[in-house]
PDB file of C-alpha atoms in Angstrom:
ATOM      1  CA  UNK A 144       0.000   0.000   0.000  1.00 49.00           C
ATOM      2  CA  UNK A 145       2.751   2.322   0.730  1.00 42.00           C
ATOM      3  CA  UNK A 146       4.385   1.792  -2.561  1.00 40.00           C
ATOM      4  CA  UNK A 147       1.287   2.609  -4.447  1.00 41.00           C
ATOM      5  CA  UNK A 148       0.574   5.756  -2.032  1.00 38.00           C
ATOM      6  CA  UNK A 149       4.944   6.687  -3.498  1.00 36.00           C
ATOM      7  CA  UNK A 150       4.133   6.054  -6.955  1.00 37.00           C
ATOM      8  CA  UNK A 151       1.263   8.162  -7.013  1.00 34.00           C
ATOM      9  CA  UNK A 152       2.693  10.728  -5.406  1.00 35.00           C
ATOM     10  CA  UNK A 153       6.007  10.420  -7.512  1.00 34.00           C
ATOM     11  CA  UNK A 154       3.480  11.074 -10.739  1.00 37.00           C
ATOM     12  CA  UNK A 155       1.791  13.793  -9.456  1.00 35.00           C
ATOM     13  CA  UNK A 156       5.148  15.416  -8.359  1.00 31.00           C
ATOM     14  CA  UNK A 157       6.692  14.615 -11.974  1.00 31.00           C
ATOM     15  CA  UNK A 158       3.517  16.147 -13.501  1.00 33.00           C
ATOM     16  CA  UNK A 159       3.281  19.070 -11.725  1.00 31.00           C
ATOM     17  CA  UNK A 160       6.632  19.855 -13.016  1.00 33.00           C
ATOM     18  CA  UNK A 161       5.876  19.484 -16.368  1.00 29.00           C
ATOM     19  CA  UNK A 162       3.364  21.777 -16.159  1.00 30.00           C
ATOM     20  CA  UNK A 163       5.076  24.363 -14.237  1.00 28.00           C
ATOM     21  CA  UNK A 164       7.857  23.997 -16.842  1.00 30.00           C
ATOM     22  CA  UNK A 165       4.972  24.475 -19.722  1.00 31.00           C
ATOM     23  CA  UNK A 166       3.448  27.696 -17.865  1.00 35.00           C
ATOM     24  CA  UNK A 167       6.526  29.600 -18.472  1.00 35.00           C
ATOM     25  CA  UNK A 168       5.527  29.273 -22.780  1.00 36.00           C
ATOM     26  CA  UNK A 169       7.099  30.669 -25.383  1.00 36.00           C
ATOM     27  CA  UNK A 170       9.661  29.927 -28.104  1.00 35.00           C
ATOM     28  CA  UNK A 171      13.124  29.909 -27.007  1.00 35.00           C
ATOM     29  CA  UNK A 172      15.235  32.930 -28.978  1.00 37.00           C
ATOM     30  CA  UNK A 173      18.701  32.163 -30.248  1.00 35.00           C
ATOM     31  CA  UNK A 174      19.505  34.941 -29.158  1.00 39.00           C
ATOM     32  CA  UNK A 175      18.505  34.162 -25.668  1.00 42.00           C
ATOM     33  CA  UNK A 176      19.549  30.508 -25.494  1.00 39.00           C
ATOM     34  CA  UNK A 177      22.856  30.953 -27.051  1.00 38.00           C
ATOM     35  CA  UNK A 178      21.675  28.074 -29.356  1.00 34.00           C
ATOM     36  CA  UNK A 179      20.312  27.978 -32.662  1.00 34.00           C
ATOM     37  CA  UNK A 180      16.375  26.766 -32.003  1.00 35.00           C
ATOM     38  CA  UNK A 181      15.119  28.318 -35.279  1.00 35.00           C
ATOM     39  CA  UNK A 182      12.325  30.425 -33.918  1.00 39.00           C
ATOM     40  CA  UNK A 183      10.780  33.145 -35.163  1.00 39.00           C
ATOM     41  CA  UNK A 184      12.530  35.277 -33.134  1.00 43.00           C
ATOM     42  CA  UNK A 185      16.134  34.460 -34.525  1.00 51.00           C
ATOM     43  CA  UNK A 186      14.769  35.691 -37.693  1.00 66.00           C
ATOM     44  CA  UNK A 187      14.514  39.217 -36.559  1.00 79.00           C
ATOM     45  CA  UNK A 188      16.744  42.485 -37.950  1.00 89.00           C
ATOM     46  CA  UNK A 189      17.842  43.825 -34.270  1.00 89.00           C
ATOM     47  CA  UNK A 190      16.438  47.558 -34.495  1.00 91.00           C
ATOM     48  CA  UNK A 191      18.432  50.897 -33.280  1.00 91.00           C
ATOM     49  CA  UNK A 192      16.620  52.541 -30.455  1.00 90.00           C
ATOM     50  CA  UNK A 193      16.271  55.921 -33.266  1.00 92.00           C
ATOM     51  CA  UNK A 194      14.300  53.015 -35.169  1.00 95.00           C
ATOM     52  CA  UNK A 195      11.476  52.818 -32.903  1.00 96.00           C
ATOM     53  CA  UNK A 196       8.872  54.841 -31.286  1.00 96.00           C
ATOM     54  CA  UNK A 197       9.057  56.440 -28.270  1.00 96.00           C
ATOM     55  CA  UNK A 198       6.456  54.374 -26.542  1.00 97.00           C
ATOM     56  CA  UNK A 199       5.583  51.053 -25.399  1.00 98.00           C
ATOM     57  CA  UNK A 200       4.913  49.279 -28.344  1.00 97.00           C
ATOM     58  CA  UNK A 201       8.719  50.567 -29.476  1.00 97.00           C
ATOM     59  CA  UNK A 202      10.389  49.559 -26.551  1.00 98.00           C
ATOM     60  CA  UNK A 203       8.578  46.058 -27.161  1.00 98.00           C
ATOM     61  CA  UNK A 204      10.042  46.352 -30.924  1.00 97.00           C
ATOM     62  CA  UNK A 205      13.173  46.775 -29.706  1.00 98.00           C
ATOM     63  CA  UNK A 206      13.669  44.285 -26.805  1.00 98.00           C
ATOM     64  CA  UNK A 207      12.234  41.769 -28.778  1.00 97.00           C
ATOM     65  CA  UNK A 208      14.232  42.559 -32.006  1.00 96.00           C
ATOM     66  CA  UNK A 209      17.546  42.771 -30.247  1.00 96.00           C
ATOM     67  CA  UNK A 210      17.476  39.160 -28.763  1.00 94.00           C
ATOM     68  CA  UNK A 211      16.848  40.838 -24.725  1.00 95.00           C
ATOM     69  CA  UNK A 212      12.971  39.002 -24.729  1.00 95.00           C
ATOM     70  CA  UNK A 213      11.317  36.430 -27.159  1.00 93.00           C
ATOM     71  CA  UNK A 214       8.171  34.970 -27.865  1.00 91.00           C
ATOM     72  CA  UNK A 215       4.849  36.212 -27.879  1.00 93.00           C
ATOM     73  CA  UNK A 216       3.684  39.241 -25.832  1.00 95.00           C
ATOM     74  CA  UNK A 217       0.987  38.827 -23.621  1.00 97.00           C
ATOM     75  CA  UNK A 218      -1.094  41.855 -22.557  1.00 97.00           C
ATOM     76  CA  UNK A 219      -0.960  42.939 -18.969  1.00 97.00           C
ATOM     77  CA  UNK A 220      -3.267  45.552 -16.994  1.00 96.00           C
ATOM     78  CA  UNK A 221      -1.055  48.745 -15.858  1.00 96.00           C
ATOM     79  CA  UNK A 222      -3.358  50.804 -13.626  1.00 93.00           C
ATOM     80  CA  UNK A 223      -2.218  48.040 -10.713  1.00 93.00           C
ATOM     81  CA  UNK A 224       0.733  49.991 -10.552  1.00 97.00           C
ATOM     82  CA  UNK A 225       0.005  53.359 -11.678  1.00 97.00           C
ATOM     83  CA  UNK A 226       0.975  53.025 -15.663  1.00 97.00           C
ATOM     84  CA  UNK A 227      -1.099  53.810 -18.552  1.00 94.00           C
ATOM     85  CA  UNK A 228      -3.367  50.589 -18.960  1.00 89.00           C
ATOM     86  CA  UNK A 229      -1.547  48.451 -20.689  1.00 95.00           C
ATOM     87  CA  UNK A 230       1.786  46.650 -20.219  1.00 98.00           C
ATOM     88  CA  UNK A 231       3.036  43.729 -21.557  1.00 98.00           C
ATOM     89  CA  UNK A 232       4.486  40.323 -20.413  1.00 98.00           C
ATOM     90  CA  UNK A 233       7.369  37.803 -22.184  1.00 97.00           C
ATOM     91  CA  UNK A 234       7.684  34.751 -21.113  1.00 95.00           C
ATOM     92  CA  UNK A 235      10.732  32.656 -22.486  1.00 92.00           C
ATOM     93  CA  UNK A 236      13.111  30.281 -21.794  1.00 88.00           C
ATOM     94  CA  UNK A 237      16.812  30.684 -21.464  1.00 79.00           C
ATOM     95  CA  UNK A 238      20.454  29.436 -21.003  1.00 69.00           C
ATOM     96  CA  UNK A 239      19.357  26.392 -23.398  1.00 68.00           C
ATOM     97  CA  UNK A 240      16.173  26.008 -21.892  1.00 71.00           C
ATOM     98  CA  UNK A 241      17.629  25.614 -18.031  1.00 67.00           C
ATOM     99  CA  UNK A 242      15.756  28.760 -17.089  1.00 72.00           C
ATOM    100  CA  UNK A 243      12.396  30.472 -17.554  1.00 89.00           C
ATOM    101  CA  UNK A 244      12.423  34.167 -18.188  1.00 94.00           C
ATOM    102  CA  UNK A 245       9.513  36.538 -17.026  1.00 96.00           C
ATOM    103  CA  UNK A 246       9.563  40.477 -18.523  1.00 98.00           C
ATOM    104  CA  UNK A 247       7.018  42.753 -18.104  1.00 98.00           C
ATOM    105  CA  UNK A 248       7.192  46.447 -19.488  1.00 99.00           C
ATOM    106  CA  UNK A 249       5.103  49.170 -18.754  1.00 99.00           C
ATOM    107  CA  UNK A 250       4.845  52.477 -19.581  1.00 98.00           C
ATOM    108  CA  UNK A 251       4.290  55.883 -17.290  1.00 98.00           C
ATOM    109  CA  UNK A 252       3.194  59.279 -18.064  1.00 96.00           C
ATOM    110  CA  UNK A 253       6.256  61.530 -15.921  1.00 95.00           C
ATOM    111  CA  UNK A 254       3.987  64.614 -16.716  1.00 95.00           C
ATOM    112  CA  UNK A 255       1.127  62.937 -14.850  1.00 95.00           C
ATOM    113  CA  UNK A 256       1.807  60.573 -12.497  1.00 97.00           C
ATOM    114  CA  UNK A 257      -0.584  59.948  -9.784  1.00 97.00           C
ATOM    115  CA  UNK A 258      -0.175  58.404  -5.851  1.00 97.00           C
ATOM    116  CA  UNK A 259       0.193  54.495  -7.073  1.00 97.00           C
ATOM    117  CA  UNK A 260       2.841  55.031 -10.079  1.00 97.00           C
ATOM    118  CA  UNK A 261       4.408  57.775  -7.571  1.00 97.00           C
ATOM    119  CA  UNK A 262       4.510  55.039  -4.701  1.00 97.00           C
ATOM    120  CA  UNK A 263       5.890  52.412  -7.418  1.00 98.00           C
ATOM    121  CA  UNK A 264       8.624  54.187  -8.873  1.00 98.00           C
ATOM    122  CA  UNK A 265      10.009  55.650  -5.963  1.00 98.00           C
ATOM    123  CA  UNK A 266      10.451  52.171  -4.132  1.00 98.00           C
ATOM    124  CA  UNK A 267      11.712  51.183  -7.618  1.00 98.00           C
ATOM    125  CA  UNK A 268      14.486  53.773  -7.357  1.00 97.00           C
ATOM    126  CA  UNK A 269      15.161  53.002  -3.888  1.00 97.00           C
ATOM    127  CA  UNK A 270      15.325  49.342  -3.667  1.00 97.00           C
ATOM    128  CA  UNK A 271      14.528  47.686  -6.931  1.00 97.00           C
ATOM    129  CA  UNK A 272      11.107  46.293  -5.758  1.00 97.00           C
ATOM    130  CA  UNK A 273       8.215  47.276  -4.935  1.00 97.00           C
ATOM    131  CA  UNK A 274       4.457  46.090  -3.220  1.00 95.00           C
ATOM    132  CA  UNK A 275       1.571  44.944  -5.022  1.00 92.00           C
ATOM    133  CA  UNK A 276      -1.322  43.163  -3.141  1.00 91.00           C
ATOM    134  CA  UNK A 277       0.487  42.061  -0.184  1.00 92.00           C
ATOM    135  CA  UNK A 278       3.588  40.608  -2.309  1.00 94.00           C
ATOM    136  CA  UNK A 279       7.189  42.087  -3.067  1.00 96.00           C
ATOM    137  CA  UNK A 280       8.074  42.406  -6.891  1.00 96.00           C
ATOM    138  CA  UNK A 281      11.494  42.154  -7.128  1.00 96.00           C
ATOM    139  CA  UNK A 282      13.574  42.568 -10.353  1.00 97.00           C
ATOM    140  CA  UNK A 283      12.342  46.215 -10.969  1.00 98.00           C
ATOM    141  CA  UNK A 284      14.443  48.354 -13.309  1.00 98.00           C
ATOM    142  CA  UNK A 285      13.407  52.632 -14.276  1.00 98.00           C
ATOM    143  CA  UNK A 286      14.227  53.897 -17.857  1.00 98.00           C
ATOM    144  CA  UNK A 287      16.762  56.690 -17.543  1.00 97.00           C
ATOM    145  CA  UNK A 288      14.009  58.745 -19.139  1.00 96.00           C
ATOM    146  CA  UNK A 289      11.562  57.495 -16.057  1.00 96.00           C
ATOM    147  CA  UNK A 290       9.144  56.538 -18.704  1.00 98.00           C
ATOM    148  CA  UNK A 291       9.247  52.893 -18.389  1.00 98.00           C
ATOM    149  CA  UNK A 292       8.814  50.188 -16.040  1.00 98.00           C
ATOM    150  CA  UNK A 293      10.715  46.899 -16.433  1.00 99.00           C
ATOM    151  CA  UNK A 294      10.408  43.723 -14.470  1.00 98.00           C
ATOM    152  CA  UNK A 295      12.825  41.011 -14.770  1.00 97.00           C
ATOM    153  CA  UNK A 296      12.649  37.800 -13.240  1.00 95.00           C
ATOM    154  CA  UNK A 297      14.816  34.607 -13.969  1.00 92.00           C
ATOM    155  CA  UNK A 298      14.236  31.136 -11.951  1.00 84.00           C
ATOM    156  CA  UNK A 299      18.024  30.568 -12.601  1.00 80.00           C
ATOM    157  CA  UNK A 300      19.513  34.326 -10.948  1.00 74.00           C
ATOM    158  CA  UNK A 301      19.549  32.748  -7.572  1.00 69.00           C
ATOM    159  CA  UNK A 302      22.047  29.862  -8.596  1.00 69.00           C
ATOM    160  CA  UNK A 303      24.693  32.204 -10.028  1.00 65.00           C
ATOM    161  CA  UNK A 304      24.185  31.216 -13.652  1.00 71.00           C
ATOM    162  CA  UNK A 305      26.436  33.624 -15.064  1.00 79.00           C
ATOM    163  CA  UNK A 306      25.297  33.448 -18.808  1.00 82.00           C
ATOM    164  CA  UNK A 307      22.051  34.718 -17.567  1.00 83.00           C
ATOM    165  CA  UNK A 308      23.823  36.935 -15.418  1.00 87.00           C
ATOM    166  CA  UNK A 309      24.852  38.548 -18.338  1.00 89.00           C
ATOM    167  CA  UNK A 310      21.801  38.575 -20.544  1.00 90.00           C
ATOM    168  CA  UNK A 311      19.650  39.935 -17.659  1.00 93.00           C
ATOM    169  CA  UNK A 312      22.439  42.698 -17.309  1.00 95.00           C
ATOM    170  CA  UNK A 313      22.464  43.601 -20.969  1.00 96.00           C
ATOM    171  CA  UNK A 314      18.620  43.488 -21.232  1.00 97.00           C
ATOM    172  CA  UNK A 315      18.237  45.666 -18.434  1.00 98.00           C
ATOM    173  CA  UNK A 316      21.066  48.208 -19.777  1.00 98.00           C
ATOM    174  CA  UNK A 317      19.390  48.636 -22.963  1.00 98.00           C
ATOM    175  CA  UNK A 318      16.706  49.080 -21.328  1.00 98.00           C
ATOM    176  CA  UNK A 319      17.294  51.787 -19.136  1.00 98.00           C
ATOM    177  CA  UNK A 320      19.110  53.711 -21.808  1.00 97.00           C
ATOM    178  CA  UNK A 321      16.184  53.205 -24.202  1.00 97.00           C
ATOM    179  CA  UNK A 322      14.935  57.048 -25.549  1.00 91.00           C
ATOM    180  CA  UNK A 323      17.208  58.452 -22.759  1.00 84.00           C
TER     181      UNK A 323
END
């Protein structure tokens, strides 16, 4: 009975990680893995920043088409956190698959900001994180412009992985000079 009551529980363990592996979607970017996966996203020209629009779709453009996120992006509500209403979310795979990826970008209005994106960006600028809903987002980065928001979190960051070291460094350098 006990070795029926293991095996069970081994398959539900195994499965649950095969989903959890699953969740994290998206096509892994050559550019990203450091191998060559064919996706659509190793197809794409890279883009200089004076390419692109000032705005959230360009900073999208140009993240996506300079290897620093890939796959799909998936629409994300802003007004949690003070930006204009819509972000947008990347979830990808990288260092061959060994890690899963997570950027969100937003976008603010400097002009206009009201208590929320105030509250956000300031803890931002302080510590790198802020609160939303009881929880600590960590892996917050400011444009140098203060326009944008960027979140970026990496499952392997913790284990000292230094090729993803390196990408999350680059990403989040273009990033904060992006329209500067």
């Amino acid at each position: 009975m006990n070795k029926r009551i293991a095996a069970v529980l081994l398959s539900a363990v195994v499965c649950m990680g095969s989903l959890t592996a699953c969740g994290m979607g998206g096509e892994v970017s050559s550019a990203v893995s450091g191998t060559e996966s064919g996706s659509a996203s190793s197809a794409l020209t890279p883009k200089a920043e004076s390419e692109v629009a000032d705005s959230l779709d360009g900073l999208a453009e140009f993240m996506l088409t300079n290897g620093y996120v890939s796959g799909e992006k998936a629409e994300m509500k802003g007004d949690f956190i003070g930006a204009k209403e819509t972000g947008y979310k990347y979830l990808f795979s990288a260092a061959g698959g060994t890690s899963n990826v997570r950027v969100e970008l937003y976008e603010y209005d400097p002009e206009n900001l009201n208590d929320t994106a105030k509250a956000v960006l300031e803890s931002v600028k302080a510590n790198g994180s802020f609160d939303l809903i009881g929880q600590t987002v960590t892996g917050a980065y400011i444009s140098n412009s203060g326009k944008y928001l960027m979140i970026y979190v990496d499952t392997s960051l913790n284990d000292g992985a230094a090729e993803n070291i390196e990408l999350r460094d680059k990403a989040v350098k273009a990033f904060q000079e992006f329209k500067a």
